[in-house]
CSV table of C-alpha atoms in Angstrom, one decimal:
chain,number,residue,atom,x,y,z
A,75,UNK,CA,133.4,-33.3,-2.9
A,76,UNK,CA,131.6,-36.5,-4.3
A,77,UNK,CA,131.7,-38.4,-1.2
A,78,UNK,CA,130.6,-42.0,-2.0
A,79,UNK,CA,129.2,-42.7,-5.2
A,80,UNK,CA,127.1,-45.8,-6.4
A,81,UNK,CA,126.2,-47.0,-9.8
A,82,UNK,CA,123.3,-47.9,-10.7
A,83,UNK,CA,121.0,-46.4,-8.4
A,84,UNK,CA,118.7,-49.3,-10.0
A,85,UNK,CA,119.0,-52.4,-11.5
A,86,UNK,CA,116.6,-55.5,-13.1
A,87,UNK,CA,118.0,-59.0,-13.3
A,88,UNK,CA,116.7,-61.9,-14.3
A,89,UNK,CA,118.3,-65.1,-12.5
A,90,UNK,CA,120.7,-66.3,-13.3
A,91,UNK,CA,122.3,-62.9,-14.8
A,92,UNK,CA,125.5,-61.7,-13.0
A,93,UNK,CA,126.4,-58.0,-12.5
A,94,UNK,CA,128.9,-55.6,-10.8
A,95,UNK,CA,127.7,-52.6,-8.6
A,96,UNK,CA,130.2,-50.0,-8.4
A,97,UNK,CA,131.8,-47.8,-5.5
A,98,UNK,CA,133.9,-45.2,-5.6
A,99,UNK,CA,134.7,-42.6,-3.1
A,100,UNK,CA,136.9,-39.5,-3.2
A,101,UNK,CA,137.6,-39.4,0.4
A,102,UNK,CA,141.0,-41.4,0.8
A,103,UNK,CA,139.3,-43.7,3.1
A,104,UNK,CA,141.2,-47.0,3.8
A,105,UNK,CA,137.7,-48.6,5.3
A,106,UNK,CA,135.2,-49.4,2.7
A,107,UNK,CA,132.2,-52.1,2.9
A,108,UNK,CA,129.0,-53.0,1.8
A,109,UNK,CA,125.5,-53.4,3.4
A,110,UNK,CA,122.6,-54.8,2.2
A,111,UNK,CA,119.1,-53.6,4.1
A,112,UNK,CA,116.0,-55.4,3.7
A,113,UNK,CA,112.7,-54.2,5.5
A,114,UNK,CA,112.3,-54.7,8.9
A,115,UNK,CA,116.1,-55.8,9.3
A,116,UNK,CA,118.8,-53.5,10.6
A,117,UNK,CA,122.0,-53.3,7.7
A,118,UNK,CA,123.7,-56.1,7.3
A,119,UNK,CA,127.4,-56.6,6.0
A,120,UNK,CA,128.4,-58.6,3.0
A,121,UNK,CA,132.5,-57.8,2.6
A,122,UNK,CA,134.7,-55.0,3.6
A,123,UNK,CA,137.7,-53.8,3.2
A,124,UNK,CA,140.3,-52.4,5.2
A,125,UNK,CA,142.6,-51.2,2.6
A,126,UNK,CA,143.9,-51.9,-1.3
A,127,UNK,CA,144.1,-55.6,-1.6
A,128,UNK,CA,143.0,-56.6,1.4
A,129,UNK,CA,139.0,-57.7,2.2
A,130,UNK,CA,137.1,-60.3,4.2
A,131,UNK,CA,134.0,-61.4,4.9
A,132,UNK,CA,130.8,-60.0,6.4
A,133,UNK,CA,127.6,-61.3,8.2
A,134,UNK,CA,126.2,-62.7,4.2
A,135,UNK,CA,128.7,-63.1,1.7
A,136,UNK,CA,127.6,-66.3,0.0
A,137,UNK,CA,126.8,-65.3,-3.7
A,138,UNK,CA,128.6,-61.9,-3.8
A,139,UNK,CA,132.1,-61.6,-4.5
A,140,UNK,CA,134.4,-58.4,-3.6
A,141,UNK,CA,137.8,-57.1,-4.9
A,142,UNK,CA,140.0,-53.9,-3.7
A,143,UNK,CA,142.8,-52.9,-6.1
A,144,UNK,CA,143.1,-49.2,-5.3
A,145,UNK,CA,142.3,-47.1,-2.6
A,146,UNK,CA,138.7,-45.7,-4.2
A,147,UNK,CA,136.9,-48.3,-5.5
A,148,UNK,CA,135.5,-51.4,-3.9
A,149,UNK,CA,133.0,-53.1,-6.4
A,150,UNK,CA,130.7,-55.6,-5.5
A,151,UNK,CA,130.5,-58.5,-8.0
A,152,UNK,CA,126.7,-60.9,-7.9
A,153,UNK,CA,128.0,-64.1,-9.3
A,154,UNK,CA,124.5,-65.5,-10.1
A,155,UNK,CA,121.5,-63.3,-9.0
A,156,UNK,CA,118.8,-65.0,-7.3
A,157,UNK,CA,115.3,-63.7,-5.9
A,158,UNK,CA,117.0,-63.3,-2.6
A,159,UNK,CA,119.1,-61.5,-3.5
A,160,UNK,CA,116.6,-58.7,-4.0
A,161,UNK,CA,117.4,-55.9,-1.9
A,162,UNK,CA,118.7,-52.2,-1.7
A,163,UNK,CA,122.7,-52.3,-1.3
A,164,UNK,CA,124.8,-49.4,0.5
A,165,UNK,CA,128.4,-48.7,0.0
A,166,UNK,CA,130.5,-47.0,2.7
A,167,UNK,CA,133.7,-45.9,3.9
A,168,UNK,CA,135.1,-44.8,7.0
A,169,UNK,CA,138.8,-43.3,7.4
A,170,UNK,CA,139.3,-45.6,10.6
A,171,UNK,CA,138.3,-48.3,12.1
A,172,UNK,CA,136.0,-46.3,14.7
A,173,UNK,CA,135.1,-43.5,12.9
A,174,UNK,CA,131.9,-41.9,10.8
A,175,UNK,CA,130.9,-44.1,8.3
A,176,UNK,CA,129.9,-42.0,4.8
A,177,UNK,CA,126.8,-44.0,2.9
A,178,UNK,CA,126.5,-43.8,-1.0
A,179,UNK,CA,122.9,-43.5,-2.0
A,180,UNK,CA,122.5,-47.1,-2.7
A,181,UNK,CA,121.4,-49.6,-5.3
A,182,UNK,CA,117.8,-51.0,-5.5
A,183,UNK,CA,118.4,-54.5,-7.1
A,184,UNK,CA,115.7,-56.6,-8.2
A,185,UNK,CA,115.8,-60.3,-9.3
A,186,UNK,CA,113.2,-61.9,-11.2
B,207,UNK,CA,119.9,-62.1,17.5
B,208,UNK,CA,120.2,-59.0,16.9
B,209,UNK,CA,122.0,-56.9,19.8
B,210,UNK,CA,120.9,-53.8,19.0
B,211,UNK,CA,117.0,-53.0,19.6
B,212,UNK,CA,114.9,-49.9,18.4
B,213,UNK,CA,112.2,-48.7,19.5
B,214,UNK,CA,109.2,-48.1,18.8
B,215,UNK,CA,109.2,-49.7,15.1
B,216,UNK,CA,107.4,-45.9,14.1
B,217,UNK,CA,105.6,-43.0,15.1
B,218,UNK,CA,103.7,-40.0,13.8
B,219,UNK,CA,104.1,-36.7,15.0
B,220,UNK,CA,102.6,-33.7,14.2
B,221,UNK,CA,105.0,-30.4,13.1
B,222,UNK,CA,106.4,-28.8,16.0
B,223,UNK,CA,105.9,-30.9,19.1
B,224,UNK,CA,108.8,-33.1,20.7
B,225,UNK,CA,109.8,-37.1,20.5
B,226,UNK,CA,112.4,-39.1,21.9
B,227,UNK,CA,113.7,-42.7,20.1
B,228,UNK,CA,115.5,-45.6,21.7
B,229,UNK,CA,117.8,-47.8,21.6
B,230,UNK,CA,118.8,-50.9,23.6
B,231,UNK,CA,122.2,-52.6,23.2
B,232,UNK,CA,123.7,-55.8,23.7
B,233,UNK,CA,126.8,-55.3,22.5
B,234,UNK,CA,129.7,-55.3,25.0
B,235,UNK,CA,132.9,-53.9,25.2
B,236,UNK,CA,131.4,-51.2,23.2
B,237,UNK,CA,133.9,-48.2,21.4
B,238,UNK,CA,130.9,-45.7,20.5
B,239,UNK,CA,127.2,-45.3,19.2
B,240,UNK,CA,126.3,-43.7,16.6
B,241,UNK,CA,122.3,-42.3,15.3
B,242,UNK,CA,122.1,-41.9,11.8
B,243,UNK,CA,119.1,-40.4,9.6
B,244,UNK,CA,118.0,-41.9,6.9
B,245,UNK,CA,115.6,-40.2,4.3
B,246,UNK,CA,113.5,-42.3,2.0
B,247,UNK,CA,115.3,-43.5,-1.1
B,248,UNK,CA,118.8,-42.0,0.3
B,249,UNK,CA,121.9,-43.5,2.4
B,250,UNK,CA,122.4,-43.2,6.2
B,251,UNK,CA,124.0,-40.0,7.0
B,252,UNK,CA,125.7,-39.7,10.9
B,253,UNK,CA,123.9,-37.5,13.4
B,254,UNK,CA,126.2,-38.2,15.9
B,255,UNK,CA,128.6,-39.9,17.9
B,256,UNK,CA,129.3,-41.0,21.1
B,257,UNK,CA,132.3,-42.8,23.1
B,258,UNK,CA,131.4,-44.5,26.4
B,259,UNK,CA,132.8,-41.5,28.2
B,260,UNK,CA,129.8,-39.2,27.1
B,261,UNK,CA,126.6,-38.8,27.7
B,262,UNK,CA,125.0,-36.5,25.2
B,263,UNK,CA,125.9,-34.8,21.9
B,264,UNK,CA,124.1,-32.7,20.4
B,265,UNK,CA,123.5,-31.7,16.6
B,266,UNK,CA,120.9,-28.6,15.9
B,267,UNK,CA,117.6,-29.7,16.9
B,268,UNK,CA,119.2,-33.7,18.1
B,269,UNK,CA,120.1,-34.7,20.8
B,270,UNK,CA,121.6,-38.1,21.6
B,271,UNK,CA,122.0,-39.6,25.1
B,272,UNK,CA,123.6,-42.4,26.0
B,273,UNK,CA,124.4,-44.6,29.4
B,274,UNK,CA,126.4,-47.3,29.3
B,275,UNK,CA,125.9,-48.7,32.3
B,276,UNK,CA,122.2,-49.7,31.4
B,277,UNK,CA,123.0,-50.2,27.8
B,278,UNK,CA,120.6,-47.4,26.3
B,279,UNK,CA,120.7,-44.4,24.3
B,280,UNK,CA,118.0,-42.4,23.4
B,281,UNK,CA,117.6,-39.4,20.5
B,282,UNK,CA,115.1,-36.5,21.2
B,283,UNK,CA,114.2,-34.3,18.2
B,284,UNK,CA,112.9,-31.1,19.7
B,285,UNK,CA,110.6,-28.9,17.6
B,286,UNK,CA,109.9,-31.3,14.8
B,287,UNK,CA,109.6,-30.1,10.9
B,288,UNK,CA,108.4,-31.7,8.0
B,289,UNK,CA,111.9,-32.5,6.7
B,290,UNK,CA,112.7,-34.8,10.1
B,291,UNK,CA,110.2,-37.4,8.4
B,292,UNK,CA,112.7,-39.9,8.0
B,293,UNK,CA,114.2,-43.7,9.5
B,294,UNK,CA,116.7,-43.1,12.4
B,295,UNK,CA,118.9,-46.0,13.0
B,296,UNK,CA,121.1,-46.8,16.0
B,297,UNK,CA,124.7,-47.5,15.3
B,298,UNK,CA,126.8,-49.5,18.0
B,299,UNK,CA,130.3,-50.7,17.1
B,300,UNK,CA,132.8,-52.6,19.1
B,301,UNK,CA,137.0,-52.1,19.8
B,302,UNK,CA,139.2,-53.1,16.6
B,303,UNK,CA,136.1,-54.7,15.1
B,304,UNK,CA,134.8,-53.2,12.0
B,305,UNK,CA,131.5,-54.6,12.0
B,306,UNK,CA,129.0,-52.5,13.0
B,307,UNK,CA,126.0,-53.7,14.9
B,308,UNK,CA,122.9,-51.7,13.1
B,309,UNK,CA,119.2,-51.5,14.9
B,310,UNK,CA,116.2,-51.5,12.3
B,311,UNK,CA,115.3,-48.5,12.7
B,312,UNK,CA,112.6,-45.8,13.7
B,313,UNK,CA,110.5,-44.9,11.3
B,314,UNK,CA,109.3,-40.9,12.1
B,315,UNK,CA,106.5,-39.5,10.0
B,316,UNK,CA,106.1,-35.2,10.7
B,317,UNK,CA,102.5,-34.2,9.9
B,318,UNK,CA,101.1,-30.6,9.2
C-alpha cells in the first residue's frame, strides 16, 4: 500500500520557470491538500480538495495553482517560481473531514 | 497569529530518560488534536488523536494528554531511544473545517 506519493522529492528552478509537483494516493481518500513548511513556521495550507472537481483555497495560494480531476491525484501547479517560493511542500489526504491526515514525503523546491 | 503554540522550540535528551512536550491552543470550538512525528527529511506521520471527550491516548511508548478546559495537551515519551530524535508537531482542527491549525513544532534530539 503506497500511501501518498510525491514527485520529485527535489527540485531546482530558476525564476521565472513554472513546474507541476505531483500527488497521488492509493487510499480512496476524498480529502487531499497541500502544505508548505518553512523553518520555524507550523504547516501552512496552500489549496485542498474535498473531492474530484472540487478545490478552494488555503492560508497562501497566490502563485500556485491546483486542479482535481480524479479521485487520486491532486497536482500542484507553480505558475512562475519565485525565491519565496522556496520551501519543502507536503501532500496529504484524509478520508474525512476530521480524520488522520496521511503525509507524502514531500518536495524540497528551491528557486534561484 | 498562530493559535496553536509549542513548546519548548527543542530539547536534548539523553537515551532512556523521560520528556513531556506541550501544546497551547487557541482554537475554539475544537473537533480533535492530533501529535504527529516528524523525522528529518520525511512527512508527518499521526501519533495520535484525540476528541474533546478524552483525555489521553496512548501509542507504545506516547502518550498524549489533553484538557480542554485549559486549552492544553501535552506528549510524554517515556524511555527515550535514539530513533524518537525527531520534530513533534501539534495538530488542532476545528468542526466542518478542513483547515488544520499546525504548531511549529518540537524539535527532540536522543543522545547516547
Amino acid at each position: 500500500n503506497a500511501g501518498v506519493t510525491q514527485t520529485p522529492k527535489f527540485q531546482v528552478l530558476k525564476t521565472g520557470q513554472s513546474m507541476t509537483l505531483q500527488c497521488a494516493q492509493d487510499m480512496n481518500h476524498e480529502y487531499m491538500s497541500w502544505y508548505r513548511q518553512d523553518p520555524g513556521m507550523g504547516l501552512r495550507l496552500i489549496h485542498y480538495s474535498v473531492g474530484a472537481g472540487i478545490t478552494d483555497q488555503g492560508e497562501v495560494p497566490n502563485g500556485y495553482n491546483v486542479s482535481r480531476s480524479t479521485t487520486e491525484d491532486f497536482p500542484l501547479r507553480l505558475l512562475s517560481a519565485a525565491p519565496s517560493q522556496t520551501s519543502v511542500y507536503f501532500c496529504a489526504s484524509s478520508l474525512q473531514l476530521d480524520t488522520e491526515a496521511f503525509f507524502g514525503q514531500g518536495t524540497r523546491l528551491t528557486v534561484v | 497569529k498562530n493559535q496553536v503554540e509549542q513548546s519548548p522550540q527543542s530539547l536534548i535528551i539523553l537515551e532512556g530518560k523521560n520528556c513531556t512536550l506541550q501544546c497551547n491552543y487557541t482554537v475554539s470550538p475544537f473537533s480533535n488534536l492530533r501529535w504527529y512525528k516528524q523525522d528529518t527529511g520525511r512527512g508527518p506521520v499521526s501519533l495520535t488523536i484525540m476528541t474533546f471527550s478524552e483525555n489521553t491516548k496512548s501509542n507504545g511508548r506516547y502518550t498524549a494528554t489533553l484538557d480542554a478546559d485549559t486549552k492544553q495537551s501535552s506528549l510524554h515519551i517515556t524511555a527515550s531511544q535514539l530513533s524518537d530524535s525527531a520534530s513533534y508537531i501539534c495538530v488542532v482542527s476545528a468542526p466542518y473545517d478542513y483547515k488544520l491549525s499546525f504548531g511549529a513544532g518540537t524539535t527532540v534530539t536522543v543522545r547516547a
